[in-house]
Coordinates of C-alpha atoms in Angstrom, one line a residue:
M1 CA 0.0 0.0 0.0
P2 CA 1.3 3.5 -0.8
V3 CA 2.6 5.5 2.2
A4 CA -0.1 8.1 1.7
D5 CA -2.9 5.5 1.9
D6 CA -1.3 3.9 5.0
A7 CA -1.2 7.3 6.7
F8 CA -4.8 8.1 5.8
Y9 CA -6.1 4.8 7.3
M10 CA -4.2 5.5 10.5
I11 CA -6.1 8.7 11.1
D12 CA -8.7 8.4 13.9
H13 CA -12.2 7.9 12.5
R14 CA -13.7 10.4 14.9
L15 CA -11.3 13.1 13.6
L16 CA -12.2 12.2 10.0
A17 CA -15.9 12.5 10.9
I18 CA -15.5 16.0 12.4
V19 CA -13.4 17.2 9.4
M20 CA -15.7 15.8 6.8
V21 CA -18.9 17.3 8.4
A22 CA -17.1 20.6 8.9
V23 CA -16.1 20.7 5.2
L24 CA -19.5 19.9 3.9
L25 CA -21.2 22.4 6.3
A26 CA -18.7 25.1 5.4
A27 CA -19.4 24.5 1.7
C28 CA -23.2 24.7 2.4
E29 CA -22.8 28.0 4.3
I30 CA -20.6 29.5 1.6
G31 CA -22.9 28.6 -1.1
Y32 CA -25.9 29.9 0.7
R33 CA -24.3 33.2 1.5
L34 CA -23.2 33.6 -2.1
G35 CA -26.8 32.9 -3.2
L36 CA -28.2 35.5 -0.8
R37 CA -26.2 38.1 -2.6
R38 CA -27.8 37.2 -5.9
V39 CA -31.5 37.2 -4.9
N40 CA -32.3 39.4 -7.9
V41 CA -30.5 37.2 -10.4
P42 CA -32.6 36.3 -13.5
D43 CA -34.6 33.1 -13.2
S44 CA -32.7 31.6 -16.2
Q45 CA -29.3 31.9 -14.4
R46 CA -30.8 30.5 -11.2
T47 CA -32.2 27.5 -13.0
L48 CA -28.9 26.9 -14.7
I49 CA -26.9 27.0 -11.4
S50 CA -29.5 24.7 -9.7
G51 CA -29.4 22.3 -12.7
I52 CA -25.6 22.1 -12.5
G53 CA -25.9 21.4 -8.8
G54 CA -28.5 18.7 -9.4
A55 CA -26.3 17.0 -12.1
M56 CA -23.3 17.0 -9.8
F57 CA -25.4 15.6 -7.0
G58 CA -26.6 12.8 -9.3
L59 CA -23.0 12.0 -10.2
L60 CA -22.0 12.0 -6.5
G61 CA -24.9 9.6 -5.7
L62 CA -23.6 7.2 -8.4
L63 CA -20.0 7.3 -7.2
L64 CA -21.2 6.9 -3.6
G65 CA -23.1 3.8 -4.6
F66 CA -20.0 2.3 -6.4
A67 CA -17.8 3.1 -3.5
L68 CA -20.1 1.5 -0.9
S69 CA -20.4 -1.6 -3.1
M70 CA -16.6 -1.9 -3.4
A71 CA -16.1 -1.3 0.4
I72 CA -18.7 -4.0 1.2
S73 CA -17.1 -6.5 -1.1
R74 CA -13.8 -6.0 0.6
W75 CA -15.4 -6.4 4.0
D76 CA -17.0 -9.7 2.9
A77 CA -13.6 -10.8 1.6
R78 CA -11.9 -10.1 5.0
R79 CA -14.7 -12.0 6.8
D80 CA -14.3 -15.0 4.4
V81 CA -10.6 -15.2 4.9
I82 CA -11.1 -15.4 8.7
I83 CA -13.6 -18.2 8.2
Q84 CA -11.2 -20.0 5.9
E85 CA -8.4 -19.6 8.4
A86 CA -10.5 -20.8 11.3
N87 CA -11.5 -23.9 9.3
A88 CA -7.9 -24.6 8.3
I89 CA -6.6 -24.2 11.8
G90 CA -9.4 -26.4 13.1
T91 CA -8.7 -29.1 10.5
L92 CA -5.0 -29.3 11.3
S93 CA -5.7 -29.4 15.0
L94 CA -8.2 -32.3 14.5
R95 CA -5.7 -34.1 12.4
A96 CA -3.1 -33.7 15.1
V97 CA -5.0 -36.4 17.0
L98 CA -3.9 -38.9 14.4
L99 CA -0.2 -38.5 15.5
E100 CA 1.6 -40.3 18.1
K101 CA 2.9 -38.7 21.3
P102 CA 4.8 -36.4 21.7
L103 CA 4.2 -35.0 18.3
R104 CA 0.5 -34.8 19.0
G105 CA 0.9 -32.6 22.0
Q106 CA 3.5 -30.4 20.4
L107 CA 1.3 -29.7 17.3
Q108 CA -1.8 -29.1 19.4
E109 CA 0.1 -26.7 21.6
A110 CA 1.5 -24.9 18.6
M111 CA -1.9 -24.6 17.1
R112 CA -3.4 -23.3 20.3
A113 CA -0.7 -20.5 20.5
Y114 CA -1.1 -19.8 16.8
T115 CA -4.9 -19.4 17.1
E116 CA -4.4 -16.9 20.0
A117 CA -2.0 -14.9 17.9
R118 CA -4.5 -14.8 15.0
V119 CA -7.2 -13.6 17.3
V120 CA -4.9 -10.8 18.6
L121 CA -4.1 -9.9 15.0
G122 CA -7.7 -8.9 14.5
G123 CA -7.5 -6.2 17.1
S124 CA -7.4 -2.4 16.7
R125 CA -4.6 -0.7 14.8
D126 CA -4.5 1.7 17.7
Q127 CA -2.2 -0.9 19.3
P128 CA 0.6 -1.3 16.7
D129 CA 3.0 -2.9 19.3
V130 CA 0.4 -5.6 20.1
L131 CA -0.4 -6.3 16.5
G132 CA 3.3 -6.4 15.6
K133 CA 4.0 -9.0 18.3
A134 CA 1.1 -11.1 17.1
L135 CA 2.4 -11.0 13.6
R136 CA 5.9 -12.0 14.7
D137 CA 4.5 -14.8 16.9
S138 CA 2.5 -16.1 13.9
E139 CA 5.5 -16.2 11.7
D140 CA 7.6 -17.9 14.4
L141 CA 4.9 -20.5 14.9
H142 CA 4.9 -21.3 11.2
V143 CA 8.4 -22.6 11.7
V144 CA 7.3 -24.6 14.8
I145 CA 4.3 -26.1 13.0
W146 CA 6.3 -27.1 10.0
S147 CA 9.1 -28.6 12.1
V148 CA 6.5 -30.9 13.8
V149 CA 5.0 -31.9 10.4
E150 CA 8.5 -32.7 9.1
R151 CA 9.1 -35.1 12.1
V152 CA 5.8 -36.9 11.2
N153 CA 7.7 -38.4 8.2
Q154 CA 8.6 -41.6 10.0
P155 CA 8.7 -45.2 8.7
N156 CA 5.7 -46.2 10.8
T157 CA 3.6 -43.2 9.6
S158 CA 1.1 -44.0 6.8
N159 CA 1.3 -41.9 3.7
A160 CA -2.3 -40.8 4.2
I161 CA -1.6 -39.3 7.6
L162 CA 1.6 -37.7 6.3
T163 CA -0.1 -36.2 3.3
S164 CA -3.0 -34.9 5.4
Q165 CA -0.7 -33.2 7.8
I166 CA 1.4 -31.6 5.0
N167 CA -1.7 -30.3 3.1
S168 CA -3.3 -28.9 6.3
A169 CA -0.1 -27.1 7.4
N170 CA 0.4 -25.7 4.0
Q171 CA -3.1 -24.3 3.9
V172 CA -2.6 -22.6 7.4
I173 CA 0.6 -21.0 6.3
D174 CA -0.7 -19.9 2.9
L175 CA -3.7 -18.2 4.5
H176 CA -1.4 -16.1 6.6
E177 CA -0.4 -13.9 3.7
L178 CA -3.9 -13.9 2.3
R179 CA -5.3 -12.5 5.5
L180 CA -2.6 -9.8 5.7
S181 CA -3.3 -8.8 2.1
S182 CA -7.1 -8.6 2.9
L183 CA -6.4 -6.2 5.8
Q184 CA -4.4 -3.9 3.5
N185 CA -6.9 -4.1 0.6
H186 CA -8.5 -0.7 1.1
L187 CA -10.2 1.7 -1.3
P188 CA -7.5 4.3 -2.3
S189 CA -7.5 7.4 -0.2
T190 CA -7.7 9.5 -3.4
L191 CA -11.2 8.3 -3.9
F192 CA -12.4 9.7 -0.6
Y193 CA -10.7 13.0 -1.3
M194 CA -12.6 13.2 -4.6
L195 CA -15.9 12.2 -3.0
V196 CA -15.6 14.8 -0.3
S197 CA -14.6 17.4 -2.8
L198 CA -17.5 16.6 -5.1
G199 CA -19.9 16.5 -2.2
A200 CA -18.8 19.9 -1.0
V201 CA -19.1 21.4 -4.5
S202 CA -22.5 19.8 -5.0
V203 CA -23.8 21.1 -1.7
A204 CA -22.5 24.5 -2.4
F205 CA -24.3 24.7 -5.7
I206 CA -27.6 23.5 -4.2
A207 CA -27.2 25.9 -1.2
W208 CA -26.6 28.7 -3.7
G209 CA -29.9 27.9 -5.4
F210 CA -31.7 28.1 -2.0
G211 CA -30.1 31.3 -1.1
A212 CA -30.8 33.0 -4.5
A213 CA -34.4 31.8 -4.5
S214 CA -35.4 33.5 -1.4
S215 CA -33.7 34.7 1.8
H216 CA -36.6 33.5 3.8
R217 CA -36.4 29.8 2.9
G218 CA -33.5 29.2 5.2
R219 CA -30.6 26.9 4.9
A220 CA -32.1 23.8 6.6
P221 CA -32.6 21.7 3.4
P222 CA -29.0 22.0 2.1
V223 CA -27.6 21.5 5.7
L224 CA -29.6 18.3 6.0
L225 CA -28.3 17.2 2.6
A226 CA -24.7 17.9 3.7
I227 CA -25.2 15.8 6.8
L228 CA -26.8 13.0 4.7
I229 CA -23.8 13.0 2.4
A230 CA -21.4 13.0 5.3
S231 CA -23.2 10.1 6.9
V232 CA -22.9 7.9 3.7
L233 CA -19.2 8.8 3.3
L234 CA -18.6 7.9 7.0
L235 CA -20.4 4.6 6.5
I236 CA -18.2 3.8 3.5
M237 CA -15.1 4.7 5.4
D238 CA -16.1 2.6 8.4
V239 CA -16.8 -0.5 6.4
N240 CA -13.5 0.0 4.5
R241 CA -11.4 0.4 7.8
P242 CA -11.8 -3.0 9.5
Q243 CA -9.4 -2.2 12.3
R244 CA -10.1 1.5 12.8
G245 CA -13.8 2.2 12.8
I246 CA -17.0 1.0 14.5
I247 CA -18.0 -1.7 12.1
E248 CA -15.7 -4.6 12.7
V249 CA -15.1 -7.9 10.8
G250 CA -14.7 -9.7 14.1
V251 CA -12.7 -12.9 14.9
A252 CA -15.6 -15.0 16.4
P253 CA -14.8 -18.0 14.1
L254 CA -11.2 -18.0 15.4
E255 CA -12.3 -17.7 19.0
R256 CA -14.6 -20.7 18.6
T257 CA -11.8 -22.6 17.0
A258 CA -9.5 -21.7 20.0
E259 CA -12.2 -23.2 22.4
I260 CA -12.3 -26.4 20.3
I261 CA -8.5 -26.7 20.4
V262 CA -8.5 -26.4 24.2
E263 CA -11.1 -29.2 24.5
L264 CA -9.0 -31.4 22.2
G265 CA -6.0 -30.9 24.4
K266 CA -7.8 -32.1 27.5

């Protein structure tokens, strides 16, 4: 991910909400005040400006719809990866029962620690040290898991058991990179800058129309429109920031898998 995008997604979502609402409300106020100065403008010019604002608002609605769809698809992909990872970890942990001691206990213990690290990895990006440690622990446990699987290759071990262990361990390790990639698969920050800018200009044009139409109509309609646009933008941002916002992907499948592994180890 580009450095600019990474910096954008590290910004607190509450600060982004305040800035976004402030920008849209400021655009609304500026447009309305400019419109008040042109109360006596000809109807043809007022209609033209209002039409331009309506066209821009239609374009904004289309882009917001596409952006929300793209954000939701990424959210679904992140959730699916966690489910796949939980299934892969659970499968390898169950197949560990087929091994002889002490390999069985060593693999089960490694999988228990690995699952705990994967749960921590789904935490908030407000704790980079915790996430960094969970990432390092996961990569160290890959070596431990694979070393145990290598020692399964004994003359008394059937090919079916050996193959199942190798395939399951490979799947667990491969899903590591897939999950990291899904966490970094955000919509580009440039898209949000463009949406906020287009929203501000659209609101300003519509607010100008209200101001030029009559000074007694008030600014309530364009203000409500600005708040609505800000709400949709914040929803898109929140869905697109799985470890920074309110809407979380969650790691419930991994937590359930951790409980199953504990039961298997008893």
